[in-house]
mmCIF file of C-alpha atoms in Angstrom:
data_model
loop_
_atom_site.group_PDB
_atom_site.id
_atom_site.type_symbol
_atom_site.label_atom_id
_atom_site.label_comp_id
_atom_site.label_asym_id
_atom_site.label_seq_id
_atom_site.Cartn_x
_atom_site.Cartn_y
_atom_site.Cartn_z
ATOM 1 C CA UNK A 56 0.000 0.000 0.000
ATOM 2 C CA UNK A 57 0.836 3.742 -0.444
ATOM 3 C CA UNK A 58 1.086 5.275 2.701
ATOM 4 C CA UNK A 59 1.085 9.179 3.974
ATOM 5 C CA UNK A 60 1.998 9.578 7.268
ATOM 6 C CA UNK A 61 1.243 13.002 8.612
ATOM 7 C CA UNK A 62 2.690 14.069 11.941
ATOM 8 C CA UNK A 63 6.167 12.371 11.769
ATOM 9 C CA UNK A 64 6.966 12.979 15.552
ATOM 10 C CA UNK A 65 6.983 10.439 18.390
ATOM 11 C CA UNK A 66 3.995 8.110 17.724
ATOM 12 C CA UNK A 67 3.465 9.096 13.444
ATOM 13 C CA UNK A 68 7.348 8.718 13.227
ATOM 14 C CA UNK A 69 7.160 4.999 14.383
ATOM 15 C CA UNK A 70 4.492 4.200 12.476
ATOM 16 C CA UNK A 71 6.013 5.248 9.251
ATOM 17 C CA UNK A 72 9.684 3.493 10.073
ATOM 18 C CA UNK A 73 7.517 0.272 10.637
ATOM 19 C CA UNK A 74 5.674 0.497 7.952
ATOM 20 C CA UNK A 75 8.336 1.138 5.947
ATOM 21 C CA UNK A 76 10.336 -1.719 6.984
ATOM 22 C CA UNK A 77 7.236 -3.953 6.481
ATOM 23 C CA UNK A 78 7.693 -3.126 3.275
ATOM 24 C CA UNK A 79 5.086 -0.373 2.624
ATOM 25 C CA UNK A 80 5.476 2.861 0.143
ATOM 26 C CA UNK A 81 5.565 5.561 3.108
ATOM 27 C CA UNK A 82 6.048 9.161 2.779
ATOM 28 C CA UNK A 83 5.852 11.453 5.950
ATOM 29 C CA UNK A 84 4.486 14.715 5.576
ATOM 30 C CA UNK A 85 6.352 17.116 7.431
ATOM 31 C CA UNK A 86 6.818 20.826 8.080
ATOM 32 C CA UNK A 87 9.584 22.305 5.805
ATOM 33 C CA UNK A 88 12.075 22.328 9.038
ATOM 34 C CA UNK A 89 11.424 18.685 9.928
ATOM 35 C CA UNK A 90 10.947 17.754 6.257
ATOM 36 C CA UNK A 91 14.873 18.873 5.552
ATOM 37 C CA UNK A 92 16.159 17.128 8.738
ATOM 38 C CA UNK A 93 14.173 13.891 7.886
ATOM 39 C CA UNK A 94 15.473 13.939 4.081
ATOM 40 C CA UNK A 95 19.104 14.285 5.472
ATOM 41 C CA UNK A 96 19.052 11.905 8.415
ATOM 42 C CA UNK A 97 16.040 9.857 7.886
ATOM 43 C CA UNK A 98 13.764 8.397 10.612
ATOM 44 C CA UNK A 99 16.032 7.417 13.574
ATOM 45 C CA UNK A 100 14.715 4.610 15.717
ATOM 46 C CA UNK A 101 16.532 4.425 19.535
ATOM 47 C CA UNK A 102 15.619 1.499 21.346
ATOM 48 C CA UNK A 103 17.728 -0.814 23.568
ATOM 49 C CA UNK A 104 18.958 -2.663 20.804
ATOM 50 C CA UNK A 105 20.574 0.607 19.492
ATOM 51 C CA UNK A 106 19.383 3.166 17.232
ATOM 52 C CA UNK A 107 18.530 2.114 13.848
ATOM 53 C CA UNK A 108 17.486 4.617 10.605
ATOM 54 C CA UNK A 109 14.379 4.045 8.557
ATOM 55 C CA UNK A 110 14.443 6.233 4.611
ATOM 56 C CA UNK A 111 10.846 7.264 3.772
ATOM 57 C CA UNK A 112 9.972 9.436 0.943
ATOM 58 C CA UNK A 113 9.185 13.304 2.132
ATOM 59 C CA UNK A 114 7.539 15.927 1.397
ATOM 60 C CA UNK A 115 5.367 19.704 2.278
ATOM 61 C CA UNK A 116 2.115 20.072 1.938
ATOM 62 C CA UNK A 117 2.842 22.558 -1.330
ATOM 63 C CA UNK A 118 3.844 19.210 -2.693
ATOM 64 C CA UNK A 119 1.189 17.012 -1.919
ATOM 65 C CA UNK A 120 -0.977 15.599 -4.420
ATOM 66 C CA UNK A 121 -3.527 12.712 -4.820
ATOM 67 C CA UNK A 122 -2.407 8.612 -5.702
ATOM 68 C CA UNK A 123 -2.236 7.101 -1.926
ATOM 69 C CA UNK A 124 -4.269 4.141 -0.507
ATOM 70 C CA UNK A 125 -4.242 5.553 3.558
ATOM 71 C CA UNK A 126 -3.370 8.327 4.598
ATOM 72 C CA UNK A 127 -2.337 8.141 9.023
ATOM 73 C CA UNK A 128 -2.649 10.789 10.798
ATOM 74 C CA UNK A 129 -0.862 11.402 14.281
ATOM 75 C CA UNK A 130 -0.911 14.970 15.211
ATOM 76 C CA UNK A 131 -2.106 16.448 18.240
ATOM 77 C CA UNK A 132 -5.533 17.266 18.518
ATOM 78 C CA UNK A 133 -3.959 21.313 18.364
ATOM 79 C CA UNK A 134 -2.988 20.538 15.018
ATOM 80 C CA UNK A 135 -5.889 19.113 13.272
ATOM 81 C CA UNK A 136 -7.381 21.880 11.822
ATOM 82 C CA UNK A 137 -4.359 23.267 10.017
ATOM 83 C CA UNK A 138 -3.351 18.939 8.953
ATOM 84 C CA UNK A 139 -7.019 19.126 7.074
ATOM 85 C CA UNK A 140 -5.939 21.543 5.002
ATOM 86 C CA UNK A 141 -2.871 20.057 4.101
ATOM 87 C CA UNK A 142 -4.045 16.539 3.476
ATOM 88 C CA UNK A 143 -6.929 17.678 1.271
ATOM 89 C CA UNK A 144 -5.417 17.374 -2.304
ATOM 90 C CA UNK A 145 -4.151 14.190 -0.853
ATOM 91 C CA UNK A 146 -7.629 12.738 0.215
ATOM 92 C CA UNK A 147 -10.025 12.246 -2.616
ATOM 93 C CA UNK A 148 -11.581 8.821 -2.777
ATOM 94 C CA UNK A 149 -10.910 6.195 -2.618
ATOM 95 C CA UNK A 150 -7.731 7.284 -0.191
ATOM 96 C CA UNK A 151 -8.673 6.215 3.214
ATOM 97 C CA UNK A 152 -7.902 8.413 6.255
ATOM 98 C CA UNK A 153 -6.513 6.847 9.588
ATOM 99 C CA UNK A 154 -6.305 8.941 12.488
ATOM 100 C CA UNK A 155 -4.390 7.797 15.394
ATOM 101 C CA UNK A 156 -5.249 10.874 18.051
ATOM 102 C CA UNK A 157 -6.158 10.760 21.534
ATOM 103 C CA UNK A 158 -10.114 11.234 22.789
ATOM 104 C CA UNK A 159 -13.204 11.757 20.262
ATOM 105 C CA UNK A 160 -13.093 15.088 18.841
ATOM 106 C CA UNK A 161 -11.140 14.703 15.874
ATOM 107 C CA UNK A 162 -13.626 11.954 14.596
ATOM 108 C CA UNK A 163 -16.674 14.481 14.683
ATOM 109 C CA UNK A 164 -14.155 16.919 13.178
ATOM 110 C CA UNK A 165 -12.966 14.684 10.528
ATOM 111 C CA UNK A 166 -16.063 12.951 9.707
ATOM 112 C CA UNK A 167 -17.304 16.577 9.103
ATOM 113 C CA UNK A 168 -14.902 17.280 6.276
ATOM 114 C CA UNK A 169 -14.139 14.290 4.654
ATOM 115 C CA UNK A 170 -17.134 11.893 5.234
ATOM 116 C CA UNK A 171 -16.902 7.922 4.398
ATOM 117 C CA UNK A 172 -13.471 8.123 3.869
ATOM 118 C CA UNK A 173 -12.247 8.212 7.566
ATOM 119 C CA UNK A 174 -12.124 5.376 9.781
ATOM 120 C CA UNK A 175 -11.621 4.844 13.615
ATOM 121 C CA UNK A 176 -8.309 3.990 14.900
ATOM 122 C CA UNK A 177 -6.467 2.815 18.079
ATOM 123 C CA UNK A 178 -2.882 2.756 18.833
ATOM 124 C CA UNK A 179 -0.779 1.789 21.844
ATOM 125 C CA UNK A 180 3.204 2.236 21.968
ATOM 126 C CA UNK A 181 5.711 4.564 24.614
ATOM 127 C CA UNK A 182 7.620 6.549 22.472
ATOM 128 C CA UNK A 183 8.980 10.224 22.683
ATOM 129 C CA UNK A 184 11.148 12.022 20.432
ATOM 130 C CA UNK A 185 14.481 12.629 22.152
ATOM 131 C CA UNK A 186 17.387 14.645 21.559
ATOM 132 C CA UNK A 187 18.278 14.946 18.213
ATOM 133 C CA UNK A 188 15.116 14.122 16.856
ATOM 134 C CA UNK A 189 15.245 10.474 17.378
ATOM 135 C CA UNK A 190 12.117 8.918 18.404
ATOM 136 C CA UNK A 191 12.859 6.633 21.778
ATOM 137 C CA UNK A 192 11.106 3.941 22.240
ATOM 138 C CA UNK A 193 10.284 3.397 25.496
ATOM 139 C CA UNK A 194 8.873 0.257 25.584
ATOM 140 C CA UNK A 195 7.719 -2.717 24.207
ATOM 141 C CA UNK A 196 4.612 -2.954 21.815
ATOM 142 C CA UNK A 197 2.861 -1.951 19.055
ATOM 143 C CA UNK A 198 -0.740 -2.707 18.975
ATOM 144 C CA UNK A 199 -3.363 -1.433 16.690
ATOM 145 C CA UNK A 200 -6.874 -1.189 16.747
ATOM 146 C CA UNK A 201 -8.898 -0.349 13.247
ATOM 147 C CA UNK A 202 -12.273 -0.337 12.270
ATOM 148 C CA UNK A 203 -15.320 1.428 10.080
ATOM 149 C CA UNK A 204 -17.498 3.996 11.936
ATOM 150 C CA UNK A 205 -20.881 2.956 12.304
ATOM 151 C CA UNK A 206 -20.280 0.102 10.036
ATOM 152 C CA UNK A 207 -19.261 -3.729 9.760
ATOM 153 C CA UNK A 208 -15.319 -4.499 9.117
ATOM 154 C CA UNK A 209 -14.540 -4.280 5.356
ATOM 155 C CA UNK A 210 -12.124 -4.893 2.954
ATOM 156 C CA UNK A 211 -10.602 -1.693 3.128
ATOM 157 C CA UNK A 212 -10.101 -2.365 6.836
ATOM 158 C CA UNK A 213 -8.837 -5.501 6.528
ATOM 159 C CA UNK A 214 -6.188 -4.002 3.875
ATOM 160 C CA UNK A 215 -5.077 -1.864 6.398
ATOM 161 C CA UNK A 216 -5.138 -4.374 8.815
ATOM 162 C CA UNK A 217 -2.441 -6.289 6.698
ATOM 163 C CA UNK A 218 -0.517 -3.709 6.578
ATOM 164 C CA UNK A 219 0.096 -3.376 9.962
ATOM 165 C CA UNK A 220 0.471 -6.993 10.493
ATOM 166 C CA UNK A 221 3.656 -6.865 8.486
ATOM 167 C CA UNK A 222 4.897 -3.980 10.273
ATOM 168 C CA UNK A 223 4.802 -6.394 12.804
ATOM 169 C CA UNK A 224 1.765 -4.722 14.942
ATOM 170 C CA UNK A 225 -0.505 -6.815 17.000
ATOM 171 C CA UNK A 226 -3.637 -5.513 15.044
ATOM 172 C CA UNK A 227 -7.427 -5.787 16.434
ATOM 173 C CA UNK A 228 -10.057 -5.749 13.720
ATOM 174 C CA UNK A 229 -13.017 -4.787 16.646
ATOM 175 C CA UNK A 230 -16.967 -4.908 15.481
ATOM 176 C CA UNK A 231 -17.328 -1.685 17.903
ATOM 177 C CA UNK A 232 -14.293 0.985 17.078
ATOM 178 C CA UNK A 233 -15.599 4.180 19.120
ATOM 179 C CA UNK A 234 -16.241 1.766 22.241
ATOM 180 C CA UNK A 235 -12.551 0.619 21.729
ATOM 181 C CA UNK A 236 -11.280 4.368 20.832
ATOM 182 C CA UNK A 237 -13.382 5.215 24.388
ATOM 183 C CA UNK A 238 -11.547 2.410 26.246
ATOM 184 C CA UNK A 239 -8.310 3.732 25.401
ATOM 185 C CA UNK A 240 -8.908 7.286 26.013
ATOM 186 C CA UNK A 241 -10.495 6.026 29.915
ATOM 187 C CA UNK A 242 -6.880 4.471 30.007
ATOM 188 C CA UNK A 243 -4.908 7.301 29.056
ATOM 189 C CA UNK A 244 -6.511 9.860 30.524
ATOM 190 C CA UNK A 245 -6.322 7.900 33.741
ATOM 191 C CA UNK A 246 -2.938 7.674 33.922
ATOM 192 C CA UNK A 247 -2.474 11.495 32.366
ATOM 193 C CA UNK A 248 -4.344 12.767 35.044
ATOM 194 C CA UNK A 249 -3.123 10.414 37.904
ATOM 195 C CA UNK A 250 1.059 11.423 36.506
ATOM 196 C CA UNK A 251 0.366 14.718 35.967
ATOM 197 C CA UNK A 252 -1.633 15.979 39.387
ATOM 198 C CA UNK A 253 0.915 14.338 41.252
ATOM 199 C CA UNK A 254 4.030 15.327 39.195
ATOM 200 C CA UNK A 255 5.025 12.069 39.866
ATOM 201 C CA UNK A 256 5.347 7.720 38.297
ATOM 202 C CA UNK A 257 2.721 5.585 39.555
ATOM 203 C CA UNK A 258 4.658 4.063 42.310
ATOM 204 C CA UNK A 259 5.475 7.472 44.019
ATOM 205 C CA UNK A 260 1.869 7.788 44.066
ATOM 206 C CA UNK A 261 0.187 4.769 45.336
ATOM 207 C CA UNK A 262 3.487 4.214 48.124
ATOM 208 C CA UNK A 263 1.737 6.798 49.833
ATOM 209 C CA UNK A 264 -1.332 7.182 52.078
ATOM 210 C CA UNK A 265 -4.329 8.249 50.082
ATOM 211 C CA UNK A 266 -2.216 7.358 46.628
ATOM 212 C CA UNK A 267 -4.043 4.478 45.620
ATOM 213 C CA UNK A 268 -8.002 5.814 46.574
ATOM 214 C CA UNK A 269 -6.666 9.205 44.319
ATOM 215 C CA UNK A 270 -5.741 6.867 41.445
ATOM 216 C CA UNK A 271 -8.979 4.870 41.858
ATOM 217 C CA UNK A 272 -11.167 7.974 42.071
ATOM 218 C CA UNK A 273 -9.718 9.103 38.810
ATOM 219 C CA UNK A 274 -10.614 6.259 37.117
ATOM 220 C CA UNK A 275 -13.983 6.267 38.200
ATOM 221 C CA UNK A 276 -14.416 9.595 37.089
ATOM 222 C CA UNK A 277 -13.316 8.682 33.912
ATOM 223 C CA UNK A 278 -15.121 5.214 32.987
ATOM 224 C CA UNK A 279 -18.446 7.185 34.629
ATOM 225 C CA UNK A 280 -17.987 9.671 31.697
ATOM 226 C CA UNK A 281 -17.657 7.019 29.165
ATOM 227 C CA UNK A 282 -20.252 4.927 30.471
ATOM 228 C CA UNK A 283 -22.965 7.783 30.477
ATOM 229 C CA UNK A 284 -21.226 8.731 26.307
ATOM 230 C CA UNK A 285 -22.619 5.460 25.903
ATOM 231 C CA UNK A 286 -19.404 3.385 25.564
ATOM 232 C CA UNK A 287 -18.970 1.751 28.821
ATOM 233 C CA UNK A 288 -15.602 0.011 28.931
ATOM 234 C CA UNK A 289 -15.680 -3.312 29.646
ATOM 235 C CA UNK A 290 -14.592 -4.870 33.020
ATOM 236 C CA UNK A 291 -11.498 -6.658 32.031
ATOM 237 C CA UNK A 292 -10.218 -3.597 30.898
ATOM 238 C CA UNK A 293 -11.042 -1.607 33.579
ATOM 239 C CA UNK A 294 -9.187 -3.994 36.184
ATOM 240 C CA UNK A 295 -6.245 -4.193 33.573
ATOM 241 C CA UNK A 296 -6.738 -0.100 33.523
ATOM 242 C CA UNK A 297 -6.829 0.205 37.173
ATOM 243 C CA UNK A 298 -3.415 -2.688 38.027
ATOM 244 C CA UNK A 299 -1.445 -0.404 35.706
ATOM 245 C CA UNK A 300 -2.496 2.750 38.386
ATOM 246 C CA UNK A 301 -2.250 1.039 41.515
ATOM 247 C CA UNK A 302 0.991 -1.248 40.607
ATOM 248 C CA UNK A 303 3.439 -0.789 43.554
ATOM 249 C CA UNK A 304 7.184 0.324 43.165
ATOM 250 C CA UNK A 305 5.923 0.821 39.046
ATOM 251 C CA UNK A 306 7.874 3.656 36.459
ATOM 252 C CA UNK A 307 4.825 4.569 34.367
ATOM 253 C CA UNK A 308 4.249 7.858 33.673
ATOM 254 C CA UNK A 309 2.281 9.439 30.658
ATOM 255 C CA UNK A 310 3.149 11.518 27.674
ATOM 256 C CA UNK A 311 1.314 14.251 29.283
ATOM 257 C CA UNK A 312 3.397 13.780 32.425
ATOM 258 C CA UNK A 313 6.117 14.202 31.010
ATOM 259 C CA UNK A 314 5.732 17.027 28.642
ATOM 260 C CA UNK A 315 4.831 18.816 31.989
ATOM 261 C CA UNK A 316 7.932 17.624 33.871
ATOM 262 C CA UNK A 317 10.178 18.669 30.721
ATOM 263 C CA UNK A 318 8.607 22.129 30.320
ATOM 264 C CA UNK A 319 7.049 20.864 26.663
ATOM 265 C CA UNK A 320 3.575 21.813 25.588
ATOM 266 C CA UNK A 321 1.094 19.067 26.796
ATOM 267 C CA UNK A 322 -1.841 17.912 25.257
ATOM 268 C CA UNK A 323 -4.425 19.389 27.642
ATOM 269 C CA UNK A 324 -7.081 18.656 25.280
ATOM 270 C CA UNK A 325 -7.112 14.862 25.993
ATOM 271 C CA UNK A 326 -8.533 15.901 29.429
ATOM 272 C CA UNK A 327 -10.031 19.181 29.064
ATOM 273 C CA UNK A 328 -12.937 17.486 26.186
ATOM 274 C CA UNK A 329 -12.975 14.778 29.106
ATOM 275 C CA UNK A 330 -14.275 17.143 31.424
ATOM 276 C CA UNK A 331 -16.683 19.062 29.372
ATOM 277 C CA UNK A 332 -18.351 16.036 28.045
ATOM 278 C CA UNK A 333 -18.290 14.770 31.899
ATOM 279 C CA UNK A 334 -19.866 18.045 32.615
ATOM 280 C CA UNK A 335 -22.621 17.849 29.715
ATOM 281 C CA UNK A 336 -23.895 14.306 30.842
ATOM 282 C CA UNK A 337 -24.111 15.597 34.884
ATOM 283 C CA UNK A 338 -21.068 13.218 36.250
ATOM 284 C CA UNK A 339 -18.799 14.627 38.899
ATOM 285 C CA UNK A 340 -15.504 14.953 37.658
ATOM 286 C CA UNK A 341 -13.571 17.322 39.956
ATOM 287 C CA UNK A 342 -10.292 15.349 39.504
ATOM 288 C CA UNK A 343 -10.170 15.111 35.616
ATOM 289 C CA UNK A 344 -11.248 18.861 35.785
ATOM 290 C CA UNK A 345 -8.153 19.588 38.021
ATOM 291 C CA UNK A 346 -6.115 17.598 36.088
ATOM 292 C CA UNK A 347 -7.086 19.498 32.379
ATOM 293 C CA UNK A 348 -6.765 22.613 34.067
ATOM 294 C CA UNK A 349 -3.232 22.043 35.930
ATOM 295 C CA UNK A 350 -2.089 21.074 32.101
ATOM 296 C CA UNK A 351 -3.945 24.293 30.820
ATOM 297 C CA UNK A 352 -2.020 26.981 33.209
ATOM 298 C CA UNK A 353 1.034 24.884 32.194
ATOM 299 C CA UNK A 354 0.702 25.425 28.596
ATOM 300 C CA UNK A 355 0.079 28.877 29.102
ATOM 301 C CA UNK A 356 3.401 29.650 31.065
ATOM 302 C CA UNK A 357 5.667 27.048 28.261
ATOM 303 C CA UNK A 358 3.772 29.601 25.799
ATOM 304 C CA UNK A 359 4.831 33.484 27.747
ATOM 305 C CA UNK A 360 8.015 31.971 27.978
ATOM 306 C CA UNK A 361 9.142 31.227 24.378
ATOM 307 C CA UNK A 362 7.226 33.965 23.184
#
């Protein structure tokens, strides 16, 4: 398949370098800073096998043009609006669009503009981009979720589906995609909010008196807003959900955690829609609402600082 992969950072960057290596046609799109550094250095993959580099066609969105099968996006939800535009001389049918971004929005958003052709889509792996550019991966995995909105699995999907299998993803073909793209955002908006209230890993947290009934309380909060959306998660993956906050002596942190702790930009939308669609359906979310708006003031000061 011919693949465009916009947002070439930390989660779109490893997703094109496996695709690529599972033998896909991948070009990132890029902004026309990235776009040079990528063309000259290529996708760097740093792992603790060692760091290996990945060659992908590149190019700007005053280059873009129709003739792909999929087209991925991972940006951050920030982002989307501006991405649209670029993609649109790439998306005319029967190009399929892919979006791998955190919470709901985006599919309302995307839907919107570009109708049939998007479809719903799950991803799990810990990277970050590190110094250098080179996206770290932090741990094992790669699973993906895919599936048609509102409709049965089809070969389009199941295209896609291959794909990924020989990138060498553990791929999910799920009748239900917005109940699975609602489990994951319960899950990582769980930890986001648990990491970044407490400025602190999971074990930090729960080694201390109150720790574990905070983490649990978030949770709740967050599988109450799903459940009244519609989309309750299911109980195995709530327990699996709540082990991963309550595990004793654990590292994990979130993306969101971290941007905080570095001084990045965070992506205070994943909790801030959280809390207003926890807020339009009546459930009590005080924690979630804390959580988007400690991320909020952040992003504010990161911004009056560079500026």
């Amino acid at each position: 398949m011919r693949f465009l992969v916009a947002g070439p950072g930390a989660v779109g960057g490893f997703v094109a370098a496996r695709l690529a290596e599972g033998g896909q046609d991948v070009t990132v799109l890029a902004r026309p800073r990235r776009a040079g550094q990528l063309r000259d250095s290529g996708l760097r993959l740093a792992s603790q096998g060692g760091t290996r580099t990945v060659r992908t066609g590149v190019v700007t969105a005053d280059q873009l043009g129709p003739g792909y099968d999929a087209i991925v996006l991972a940006v951050r939800s920030a982002d989307l609006p501006a991405v649209m535009d670029d993609i649109a001389p790439a998306a005319g049918a029967p190009t399929v669009i892919l979006p791998f971004l955190n919470g709901m929005a985006h599919v309302e958003t995307l839907a919107g503009r570009f109708g049939a052709a998007v479809l719903g889509g799950v991803i799990r792996v810990v990277t970050q981009v590190g110094d250098g550019g080179a996206i770290r991966v932090l741990a094992p995995g790669f699973d993906v979720e895919v599936g048609e909105l509102g409709r049965p699995p089809s070969p389009r999907v199941e295209e896609l589906a291959a794909a990924f299998r020989e990138a060498g993803a553990s791929v999910t073909v799920p009748g239900d995609i917005i109940g699975a793209m609602w489990a994951k955002w319960v899950f990582i908006a769980s930890i986001g909010a648990v990491t970044s209230l407490m400025r602190a890993p999971v074990g930090d947290i729960v080694a201390v008196p109150g720790g574990e009934r905070f983490a649990r309380d978030v949770l709740a909060e967050a599988a109450a807003t799903a459940r009244a959306a519609g989309h309750p998660v299911p109980g195995g993956e709530l327990r699996r959900t709540e082990q991963t906050l309550t595990a004793a002596g654990s590292a994990v942190t979130a993306s969101l955690s971290r941007d905080l702790l570095a001084g990045r930009p965070a992506e205070a939308d994943v909790l801030g829609d959280l809390a207003d669609r926890a807020r339009a359906a009546g459930v009590p979310a005080p924690l979630i609402e804390a959580s988007a708006l400690t991320l909020r003031v952040h992003n504010r000061r990161v911004a009056a600082a560079r500026a």
